[in-house]
């Protein structure tokens, strides 16, 4: 079962994808959507076949209360920048307005000449987490998982001390297509994470190679920032980003990007 949002006949629908069918839900906000799943009260009666529907994918949540991201969380990505692995997580933010849905066509942003790609596993919080006592209990606070891209204006990021204008601009967070609830799949700790551009493999690693694990990140953030249901955490990207290739090979207009995490699925978008 997969939870998401679509735009159909100019109306936003929250719904559930099960096999190839779409089950529209009678909810209008993110929190109730997650609660309906947690309370086992999603409506799985009438449905339509996704193949027969005309619709656009939207980001699976409309207004997550926070979007926190982790910088340099795979050792090979630190190494490609000539940096040693971090000793504590680098945390920064994106915003609801940063998000774009699966299959989005994203305009090349006007403030950069080095738009770069970063596939990441996204973790959606389902239960408030504040000052957790142990790393292991963090798993209980996860609602589910999704696929993200941390699009980065690399030249802008490098020109500022804070990363906000380089990382949190409009459409800098392609996300989706949907959220897979954590109780329906094994923990995604040994998953391939990958990205291709126009069919060419650029990023490939295993989520086992995160420097700071999923539960550690939740534990760590919760010591000082209360995590709430609908919050999303981006867990970092593997090596292979375009800016650190030689020669540089960042995104261009017309590029088709496909990215994924093996047990979650595939997120695609393009640049115009
Ligand atoms: Mg990133």
PDB file of C-alpha atoms and ligand atoms in Angstrom:
ATOM      1  CA  UNK A   1       0.000   0.000   0.000  1.00  0.00           C
ATOM      2  CA  UNK A   2       1.295   3.445  -0.989  1.00  0.00           C
ATOM      3  CA  UNK A   3      -0.010   6.830   0.180  1.00  0.00           C
ATOM      4  CA  UNK A   4       0.088   9.859  -2.064  1.00  0.00           C
ATOM      5  CA  UNK A   5      -1.614  12.869  -3.586  1.00  0.00           C
ATOM      6  CA  UNK A   6      -2.650  13.600  -7.134  1.00  0.00           C
ATOM      7  CA  UNK A   7      -4.138  16.443  -9.139  1.00  0.00           C
ATOM      8  CA  UNK A   8      -7.145  15.254 -11.132  1.00  0.00           C
ATOM      9  CA  UNK A   9      -9.675  17.472 -12.932  1.00  0.00           C
ATOM     10  CA  UNK A  10      -8.034  20.467 -11.199  1.00  0.00           C
ATOM     11  CA  UNK A  11      -8.772  18.940  -7.781  1.00  0.00           C
ATOM     12  CA  UNK A  12      -6.284  17.651  -5.237  1.00  0.00           C
ATOM     13  CA  UNK A  13      -6.942  14.124  -4.002  1.00  0.00           C
ATOM     14  CA  UNK A  14      -5.299  12.271  -1.156  1.00  0.00           C
ATOM     15  CA  UNK A  15      -5.360   8.572  -1.886  1.00  0.00           C
ATOM     16  CA  UNK A  16      -3.905   5.122  -1.658  1.00  0.00           C
ATOM     17  CA  UNK A  17      -2.289   3.190  -4.460  1.00  0.00           C
ATOM     18  CA  UNK A  18      -2.747  -0.541  -4.111  1.00  0.00           C
ATOM     19  CA  UNK A  19      -1.485  -2.593  -7.029  1.00  0.00           C
ATOM     20  CA  UNK A  20      -2.462  -0.417  -9.996  1.00  0.00           C
ATOM     21  CA  UNK A  21      -5.570   1.030  -8.422  1.00  0.00           C
ATOM     22  CA  UNK A  22      -6.167   4.412  -6.834  1.00  0.00           C
ATOM     23  CA  UNK A  23      -8.452   4.625  -3.789  1.00  0.00           C
ATOM     24  CA  UNK A  24      -9.426   8.251  -3.120  1.00  0.00           C
ATOM     25  CA  UNK A  25      -9.553   9.192   0.571  1.00  0.00           C
ATOM     26  CA  UNK A  26     -11.954  11.577   2.253  1.00  0.00           C
ATOM     27  CA  UNK A  27      -9.274  13.771   3.872  1.00  0.00           C
ATOM     28  CA  UNK A  28      -8.024  17.274   3.182  1.00  0.00           C
ATOM     29  CA  UNK A  29      -4.820  17.528   5.167  1.00  0.00           C
ATOM     30  CA  UNK A  30      -1.584  15.654   5.758  1.00  0.00           C
ATOM     31  CA  UNK A  31      -2.020  14.931   9.444  1.00  0.00           C
ATOM     32  CA  UNK A  32      -5.449  13.319   9.052  1.00  0.00           C
ATOM     33  CA  UNK A  33      -4.146  11.343   6.090  1.00  0.00           C
ATOM     34  CA  UNK A  34      -1.377   9.784   8.191  1.00  0.00           C
ATOM     35  CA  UNK A  35      -3.754   9.294  11.139  1.00  0.00           C
ATOM     36  CA  UNK A  36      -6.265   7.457   8.977  1.00  0.00           C
ATOM     37  CA  UNK A  37      -3.593   4.940   8.078  1.00  0.00           C
ATOM     38  CA  UNK A  38      -2.427   4.641  11.692  1.00  0.00           C
ATOM     39  CA  UNK A  39      -6.011   4.103  12.858  1.00  0.00           C
ATOM     40  CA  UNK A  40      -6.624   1.551  10.150  1.00  0.00           C
ATOM     41  CA  UNK A  41      -9.465   3.651   8.787  1.00  0.00           C
ATOM     42  CA  UNK A  42      -8.459   4.258   5.190  1.00  0.00           C
ATOM     43  CA  UNK A  43     -11.322   3.674   2.776  1.00  0.00           C
ATOM     44  CA  UNK A  44     -10.575   0.854   0.372  1.00  0.00           C
ATOM     45  CA  UNK A  45     -13.898   0.446  -1.394  1.00  0.00           C
ATOM     46  CA  UNK A  46     -14.308   2.278  -4.695  1.00  0.00           C
ATOM     47  CA  UNK A  47     -11.261   2.652  -6.885  1.00  0.00           C
ATOM     48  CA  UNK A  48     -10.055   3.566 -10.353  1.00  0.00           C
ATOM     49  CA  UNK A  49      -7.263   2.038 -12.387  1.00  0.00           C
ATOM     50  CA  UNK A  50      -4.309   4.440 -12.458  1.00  0.00           C
ATOM     51  CA  UNK A  51      -3.597   3.526 -16.084  1.00  0.00           C
ATOM     52  CA  UNK A  52      -7.047   4.733 -17.124  1.00  0.00           C
ATOM     53  CA  UNK A  53      -6.858   7.995 -15.192  1.00  0.00           C
ATOM     54  CA  UNK A  54      -5.595  11.389 -16.304  1.00  0.00           C
ATOM     55  CA  UNK A  55      -3.766  12.893 -13.381  1.00  0.00           C
ATOM     56  CA  UNK A  56      -0.535  14.454 -12.145  1.00  0.00           C
ATOM     57  CA  UNK A  57       1.433  13.245  -9.141  1.00  0.00           C
ATOM     58  CA  UNK A  58       1.787  15.833  -6.372  1.00  0.00           C
ATOM     59  CA  UNK A  59       4.259  15.657  -3.485  1.00  0.00           C
ATOM     60  CA  UNK A  60       2.776  12.975  -1.170  1.00  0.00           C
ATOM     61  CA  UNK A  61       2.292  15.523   1.629  1.00  0.00           C
ATOM     62  CA  UNK A  62       1.228  19.154   1.055  1.00  0.00           C
ATOM     63  CA  UNK A  63       2.750  20.988   3.995  1.00  0.00           C
ATOM     64  CA  UNK A  64       5.099  18.866   6.089  1.00  0.00           C
ATOM     65  CA  UNK A  65       5.662  20.761   9.340  1.00  0.00           C
ATOM     66  CA  UNK A  66       9.441  20.535   8.844  1.00  0.00           C
ATOM     67  CA  UNK A  67      11.790  19.260   6.169  1.00  0.00           C
ATOM     68  CA  UNK A  68      15.237  18.560   7.596  1.00  0.00           C
ATOM     69  CA  UNK A  69      18.142  17.434   5.460  1.00  0.00           C
ATOM     70  CA  UNK A  70      21.476  15.829   6.271  1.00  0.00           C
ATOM     71  CA  UNK A  71      24.631  16.970   4.476  1.00  0.00           C
ATOM     72  CA  UNK A  72      27.476  14.603   3.538  1.00  0.00           C
ATOM     73  CA  UNK A  73      26.100  11.401   5.063  1.00  0.00           C
ATOM     74  CA  UNK A  74      27.868   8.906   2.770  1.00  0.00           C
ATOM     75  CA  UNK A  75      31.659   8.600   3.135  1.00  0.00           C
ATOM     76  CA  UNK A  76      32.309   8.416  -0.613  1.00  0.00           C
ATOM     77  CA  UNK A  77      30.384  11.668  -1.134  1.00  0.00           C
ATOM     78  CA  UNK A  78      32.651  13.363   1.463  1.00  0.00           C
ATOM     79  CA  UNK A  79      35.681  11.826  -0.246  1.00  0.00           C
ATOM     80  CA  UNK A  80      34.727  13.111  -3.730  1.00  0.00           C
ATOM     81  CA  UNK A  81      34.787  16.634  -2.197  1.00  0.00           C
ATOM     82  CA  UNK A  82      38.200  15.999  -0.602  1.00  0.00           C
ATOM     83  CA  UNK A  83      36.646  16.038   2.876  1.00  0.00           C
ATOM     84  CA  UNK A  84      36.970  13.648   5.807  1.00  0.00           C
ATOM     85  CA  UNK A  85      33.744  11.966   6.987  1.00  0.00           C
ATOM     86  CA  UNK A  86      31.732  14.211   9.305  1.00  0.00           C
ATOM     87  CA  UNK A  87      31.902  13.567  13.059  1.00  0.00           C
ATOM     88  CA  UNK A  88      28.393  14.934  13.653  1.00  0.00           C
ATOM     89  CA  UNK A  89      25.456  15.357  11.262  1.00  0.00           C
ATOM     90  CA  UNK A  90      25.198  18.578   9.218  1.00  0.00           C
ATOM     91  CA  UNK A  91      21.521  19.575   9.386  1.00  0.00           C
ATOM     92  CA  UNK A  92      19.817  22.089   7.111  1.00  0.00           C
ATOM     93  CA  UNK A  93      16.242  22.786   5.982  1.00  0.00           C
ATOM     94  CA  UNK A  94      14.038  22.873   2.942  1.00  0.00           C
ATOM     95  CA  UNK A  95      10.428  24.101   2.896  1.00  0.00           C
ATOM     96  CA  UNK A  96       7.001  22.993   1.675  1.00  0.00           C
ATOM     97  CA  UNK A  97       7.451  25.358  -1.271  1.00  0.00           C
ATOM     98  CA  UNK A  98      10.633  23.470  -2.233  1.00  0.00           C
ATOM     99  CA  UNK A  99       8.686  20.341  -3.171  1.00  0.00           C
ATOM    100  CA  UNK A 100       7.783  19.064  -6.641  1.00  0.00           C
ATOM    101  CA  UNK A 101       5.964  15.828  -7.489  1.00  0.00           C
ATOM    102  CA  UNK A 102       6.934  12.688  -9.396  1.00  0.00           C
ATOM    103  CA  UNK A 103       7.230  13.350 -13.171  1.00  0.00           C
ATOM    104  CA  UNK A 104       7.569  17.114 -12.656  1.00  0.00           C
ATOM    105  CA  UNK A 105       9.130  19.202 -15.394  1.00  0.00           C
ATOM    106  CA  UNK A 106      11.318  21.603 -13.458  1.00  0.00           C
ATOM    107  CA  UNK A 107      12.430  24.942 -14.956  1.00  0.00           C
ATOM    108  CA  UNK A 108      16.199  25.476 -14.710  1.00  0.00           C
ATOM    109  CA  UNK A 109      16.481  27.978 -11.829  1.00  0.00           C
ATOM    110  CA  UNK A 110      17.578  31.459 -12.852  1.00  0.00           C
ATOM    111  CA  UNK A 111      19.999  31.972  -9.925  1.00  0.00           C
ATOM    112  CA  UNK A 112      22.457  29.185 -10.770  1.00  0.00           C
ATOM    113  CA  UNK A 113      24.727  27.833 -13.484  1.00  0.00           C
ATOM    114  CA  UNK A 114      25.419  24.593 -11.599  1.00  0.00           C
ATOM    115  CA  UNK A 115      22.151  22.813 -10.829  1.00  0.00           C
ATOM    116  CA  UNK A 116      23.157  19.490  -9.272  1.00  0.00           C
ATOM    117  CA  UNK A 117      21.299  16.293  -8.403  1.00  0.00           C
ATOM    118  CA  UNK A 118      21.340  14.272  -5.144  1.00  0.00           C
ATOM    119  CA  UNK A 119      19.141  11.204  -4.721  1.00  0.00           C
ATOM    120  CA  UNK A 120      18.171  10.591  -1.086  1.00  0.00           C
ATOM    121  CA  UNK A 121      16.028   8.274   0.993  1.00  0.00           C
ATOM    122  CA  UNK A 122      13.289  10.322   2.700  1.00  0.00           C
ATOM    123  CA  UNK A 123      11.933   9.384   6.128  1.00  0.00           C
ATOM    124  CA  UNK A 124       8.449  10.573   7.154  1.00  0.00           C
ATOM    125  CA  UNK A 125       7.785  10.984  10.873  1.00  0.00           C
ATOM    126  CA  UNK A 126       4.546   9.471  12.223  1.00  0.00           C
ATOM    127  CA  UNK A 127       4.850   9.994  15.985  1.00  0.00           C
ATOM    128  CA  UNK A 128       6.252  12.963  17.935  1.00  0.00           C
ATOM    129  CA  UNK A 129       9.891  12.499  18.942  1.00  0.00           C
ATOM    130  CA  UNK A 130      11.441  14.746  21.587  1.00  0.00           C
ATOM    131  CA  UNK A 131      14.671  13.977  23.469  1.00  0.00           C
ATOM    132  CA  UNK A 132      14.592  10.276  22.679  1.00  0.00           C
ATOM    133  CA  UNK A 133      16.432   8.195  25.278  1.00  0.00           C
ATOM    134  CA  UNK A 134      17.799   5.602  22.887  1.00  0.00           C
ATOM    135  CA  UNK A 135      18.684   5.293  19.218  1.00  0.00           C
ATOM    136  CA  UNK A 136      16.711   2.105  18.780  1.00  0.00           C
ATOM    137  CA  UNK A 137      13.378   3.593  19.876  1.00  0.00           C
ATOM    138  CA  UNK A 138      13.622   6.036  16.944  1.00  0.00           C
ATOM    139  CA  UNK A 139      12.276   3.353  14.588  1.00  0.00           C
ATOM    140  CA  UNK A 140       8.873   3.597  16.337  1.00  0.00           C
ATOM    141  CA  UNK A 141       8.569   7.267  15.311  1.00  0.00           C
ATOM    142  CA  UNK A 142       8.807   6.605  11.583  1.00  0.00           C
ATOM    143  CA  UNK A 143       5.614   6.622   9.531  1.00  0.00           C
ATOM    144  CA  UNK A 144       7.176   5.596   6.262  1.00  0.00           C
ATOM    145  CA  UNK A 145       9.637   6.204   3.476  1.00  0.00           C
ATOM    146  CA  UNK A 146       9.781   8.027   0.173  1.00  0.00           C
ATOM    147  CA  UNK A 147      12.324   9.022  -2.473  1.00  0.00           C
ATOM    148  CA  UNK A 148      13.736  12.532  -2.638  1.00  0.00           C
ATOM    149  CA  UNK A 149      16.154  14.607  -4.639  1.00  0.00           C
ATOM    150  CA  UNK A 150      18.066  17.377  -2.920  1.00  0.00           C
ATOM    151  CA  UNK A 151      18.527  19.577  -5.989  1.00  0.00           C
ATOM    152  CA  UNK A 152      21.324  22.010  -5.263  1.00  0.00           C
ATOM    153  CA  UNK A 153      22.474  25.256  -6.855  1.00  0.00           C
ATOM    154  CA  UNK A 154      26.086  24.261  -6.219  1.00  0.00           C
ATOM    155  CA  UNK A 155      27.630  27.640  -7.085  1.00  0.00           C
ATOM    156  CA  UNK A 156      25.132  29.425  -4.805  1.00  0.00           C
ATOM    157  CA  UNK A 157      25.682  26.892  -1.994  1.00  0.00           C
ATOM    158  CA  UNK A 158      29.409  27.522  -2.176  1.00  0.00           C
ATOM    159  CA  UNK A 159      28.960  31.290  -2.136  1.00  0.00           C
ATOM    160  CA  UNK A 160      27.142  31.381   1.210  1.00  0.00           C
ATOM    161  CA  UNK A 161      27.754  30.192   4.769  1.00  0.00           C
ATOM    162  CA  UNK A 162      24.180  28.993   5.213  1.00  0.00           C
ATOM    163  CA  UNK A 163      22.905  26.728   2.433  1.00  0.00           C
ATOM    164  CA  UNK A 164      19.341  28.043   2.241  1.00  0.00           C
ATOM    165  CA  UNK A 165      19.398  29.874  -1.119  1.00  0.00           C
ATOM    166  CA  UNK A 166      21.524  27.109  -2.627  1.00  0.00           C
ATOM    167  CA  UNK A 167      19.326  24.268  -1.378  1.00  0.00           C
ATOM    168  CA  UNK A 168      15.773  25.400  -0.523  1.00  0.00           C
ATOM    169  CA  UNK A 169      14.644  27.219  -3.676  1.00  0.00           C
ATOM    170  CA  UNK A 170      11.345  26.361  -5.436  1.00  0.00           C
ATOM    171  CA  UNK A 171      11.297  22.866  -6.994  1.00  0.00           C
ATOM    172  CA  UNK A 172      14.557  21.903  -5.247  1.00  0.00           C
ATOM    173  CA  UNK A 173      12.869  18.860  -3.700  1.00  0.00           C
ATOM    174  CA  UNK A 174      11.350  16.416  -6.174  1.00  0.00           C
ATOM    175  CA  UNK A 175       9.667  13.890  -3.853  1.00  0.00           C
ATOM    176  CA  UNK A 176       7.484  10.803  -4.179  1.00  0.00           C
ATOM    177  CA  UNK A 177       5.756   9.287  -5.978  1.00  0.00           C
ATOM    178  CA  UNK A 178       4.233   8.140  -2.676  1.00  0.00           C
ATOM    179  CA  UNK A 179       5.007   7.176   0.913  1.00  0.00           C
ATOM    180  CA  UNK A 180       5.390   3.493   1.764  1.00  0.00           C
ATOM    181  CA  UNK A 181       4.368   2.869   5.399  1.00  0.00           C
ATOM    182  CA  UNK A 182       7.209   1.483   7.493  1.00  0.00           C
ATOM    183  CA  UNK A 183       5.115  -1.407   8.804  1.00  0.00           C
ATOM    184  CA  UNK A 184       4.679  -2.826   5.301  1.00  0.00           C
ATOM    185  CA  UNK A 185       8.372  -3.258   4.348  1.00  0.00           C
ATOM    186  CA  UNK A 186      11.596  -4.348   6.096  1.00  0.00           C
ATOM    187  CA  UNK A 187      13.789  -1.528   7.440  1.00  0.00           C
ATOM    188  CA  UNK A 188      15.475   0.029   4.357  1.00  0.00           C
ATOM    189  CA  UNK A 189      18.973  -0.397   5.777  1.00  0.00           C
ATOM    190  CA  UNK A 190      20.404  -2.577   3.015  1.00  0.00           C
ATOM    191  CA  UNK A 191      18.916  -0.960  -0.080  1.00  0.00           C
ATOM    192  CA  UNK A 192      20.487   0.136  -3.321  1.00  0.00           C
ATOM    193  CA  UNK A 193      20.159   3.877  -3.842  1.00  0.00           C
ATOM    194  CA  UNK A 194      20.755   5.076  -7.395  1.00  0.00           C
ATOM    195  CA  UNK A 195      20.289   7.841  -9.932  1.00  0.00           C
ATOM    196  CA  UNK A 196      20.538   7.971 -13.715  1.00  0.00           C
ATOM    197  CA  UNK A 197      20.515  10.913 -16.139  1.00  0.00           C
ATOM    198  CA  UNK A 198      19.231  10.175 -19.658  1.00  0.00           C
ATOM    199  CA  UNK A 199      19.807   6.506 -18.813  1.00  0.00           C
ATOM    200  CA  UNK A 200      23.439   6.967 -17.711  1.00  0.00           C
ATOM    201  CA  UNK A 201      24.219   5.735 -14.168  1.00  0.00           C
ATOM    202  CA  UNK A 202      25.573   8.571 -12.023  1.00  0.00           C
ATOM    203  CA  UNK A 203      24.964   7.518  -8.421  1.00  0.00           C
ATOM    204  CA  UNK A 204      24.915   4.019  -6.929  1.00  0.00           C
ATOM    205  CA  UNK A 205      25.480   3.053  -3.302  1.00  0.00           C
ATOM    206  CA  UNK A 206      23.839   1.142  -0.477  1.00  0.00           C
ATOM    207  CA  UNK A 207      21.884   2.745   2.366  1.00  0.00           C
ATOM    208  CA  UNK A 208      24.066   0.642   4.707  1.00  0.00           C
ATOM    209  CA  UNK A 209      26.840   3.103   3.917  1.00  0.00           C
ATOM    210  CA  UNK A 210      25.191   6.073   5.624  1.00  0.00           C
ATOM    211  CA  UNK A 211      27.645   7.548   8.135  1.00  0.00           C
ATOM    212  CA  UNK A 212      24.782   8.362  10.545  1.00  0.00           C
ATOM    213  CA  UNK A 213      22.010   5.758  10.456  1.00  0.00           C
ATOM    214  CA  UNK A 214      18.303   6.532  10.065  1.00  0.00           C
ATOM    215  CA  UNK A 215      17.509   5.938  13.775  1.00  0.00           C
ATOM    216  CA  UNK A 216      20.602   7.843  14.903  1.00  0.00           C
ATOM    217  CA  UNK A 217      19.557  10.889  12.844  1.00  0.00           C
ATOM    218  CA  UNK A 218      16.089  10.896  14.460  1.00  0.00           C
ATOM    219  CA  UNK A 219      17.605  10.399  17.921  1.00  0.00           C
ATOM    220  CA  UNK A 220      20.175  13.157  17.295  1.00  0.00           C
ATOM    221  CA  UNK A 221      17.728  15.738  15.913  1.00  0.00           C
ATOM    222  CA  UNK A 222      15.159  14.983  18.644  1.00  0.00           C
ATOM    223  CA  UNK A 223      17.556  16.061  21.383  1.00  0.00           C
ATOM    224  CA  UNK A 224      17.046  19.703  20.356  1.00  0.00           C
ATOM    225  CA  UNK A 225      14.262  19.841  17.786  1.00  0.00           C
ATOM    226  CA  UNK A 226      10.893  18.161  18.392  1.00  0.00           C
ATOM    227  CA  UNK A 227      10.015  15.995  15.421  1.00  0.00           C
ATOM    228  CA  UNK A 228       6.299  15.853  14.645  1.00  0.00           C
ATOM    229  CA  UNK A 229       4.074  13.765  12.391  1.00  0.00           C
ATOM    230  CA  UNK A 230       4.424  14.847   8.718  1.00  0.00           C
ATOM    231  CA  UNK A 231       8.027  16.007   9.223  1.00  0.00           C
ATOM    232  CA  UNK A 232      10.374  14.683   6.560  1.00  0.00           C
ATOM    233  CA  UNK A 233      14.084  13.923   6.928  1.00  0.00           C
ATOM    234  CA  UNK A 234      16.333  13.609   3.875  1.00  0.00           C
ATOM    235  CA  UNK A 235      19.123  11.225   4.839  1.00  0.00           C
ATOM    236  CA  UNK A 236      21.949  12.332   2.536  1.00  0.00           C
ATOM    237  CA  UNK A 237      23.224  11.453  -0.917  1.00  0.00           C
ATOM    238  CA  UNK A 238      25.885   9.012  -2.166  1.00  0.00           C
ATOM    239  CA  UNK A 239      28.876   9.933  -4.330  1.00  0.00           C
ATOM    240  CA  UNK A 240      28.519  10.739  -8.011  1.00  0.00           C
ATOM    241  CA  UNK A 241      27.055  14.244  -8.037  1.00  0.00           C
ATOM    242  CA  UNK A 242      27.850  16.221 -11.190  1.00  0.00           C
ATOM    243  CA  UNK A 243      29.754  19.100  -9.634  1.00  0.00           C
ATOM    244  CA  UNK A 244      32.569  16.860  -8.394  1.00  0.00           C
ATOM    245  CA  UNK A 245      32.962  14.925 -11.637  1.00  0.00           C
ATOM    246  CA  UNK A 246      35.927  15.799 -13.790  1.00  0.00           C
ATOM    247  CA  UNK A 247      34.982  17.597 -15.949  1.00  0.00           C
ATOM    248  CA  UNK A 248      31.931  18.958 -14.089  1.00  0.00           C
ATOM    249  CA  UNK A 249      28.716  17.393 -15.315  1.00  0.00           C
ATOM    250  CA  UNK A 250      25.772  19.090 -13.598  1.00  0.00           C
ATOM    251  CA  UNK A 251      22.200  19.131 -14.933  1.00  0.00           C
ATOM    252  CA  UNK A 252      21.198  20.620 -18.274  1.00  0.00           C
ATOM    253  CA  UNK A 253      17.883  21.635 -19.807  1.00  0.00           C
ATOM    254  CA  UNK A 254      16.248  18.559 -21.306  1.00  0.00           C
ATOM    255  CA  UNK A 255      17.804  16.081 -18.846  1.00  0.00           C
ATOM    256  CA  UNK A 256      15.607  13.185 -17.738  1.00  0.00           C
ATOM    257  CA  UNK A 257      16.418  12.105 -14.189  1.00  0.00           C
ATOM    258  CA  UNK A 258      15.427   8.786 -12.727  1.00  0.00           C
ATOM    259  CA  UNK A 259      16.243   7.889  -9.141  1.00  0.00           C
ATOM    260  CA  UNK A 260      15.323   5.225  -6.664  1.00  0.00           C
ATOM    261  CA  UNK A 261      15.740   3.208  -3.526  1.00  0.00           C
ATOM    262  CA  UNK A 262      15.306  -0.506  -4.102  1.00  0.00           C
ATOM    263  CA  UNK A 263      12.512  -1.327  -1.653  1.00  0.00           C
ATOM    264  CA  UNK A 264      10.702   2.002  -2.097  1.00  0.00           C
ATOM    265  CA  UNK A 265      10.431   2.574  -5.853  1.00  0.00           C
ATOM    266  CA  UNK A 266      11.426   5.102  -8.466  1.00  0.00           C
ATOM    267  CA  UNK A 267      11.121   8.906  -8.686  1.00  0.00           C
ATOM    268  CA  UNK A 268      11.452  10.589 -12.076  1.00  0.00           C
ATOM    269  CA  UNK A 269      11.567  14.225 -13.169  1.00  0.00           C
ATOM    270  CA  UNK A 270      13.072  16.355 -15.909  1.00  0.00           C
ATOM    271  CA  UNK A 271      14.628  19.779 -16.363  1.00  0.00           C
ATOM    272  CA  UNK A 272      13.393  22.314 -18.912  1.00  0.00           C
TER     273      UNK A 272
HETATM  274 MG1  LIG B   1      21.734  16.303   0.106  1.00  0.00          MG
END
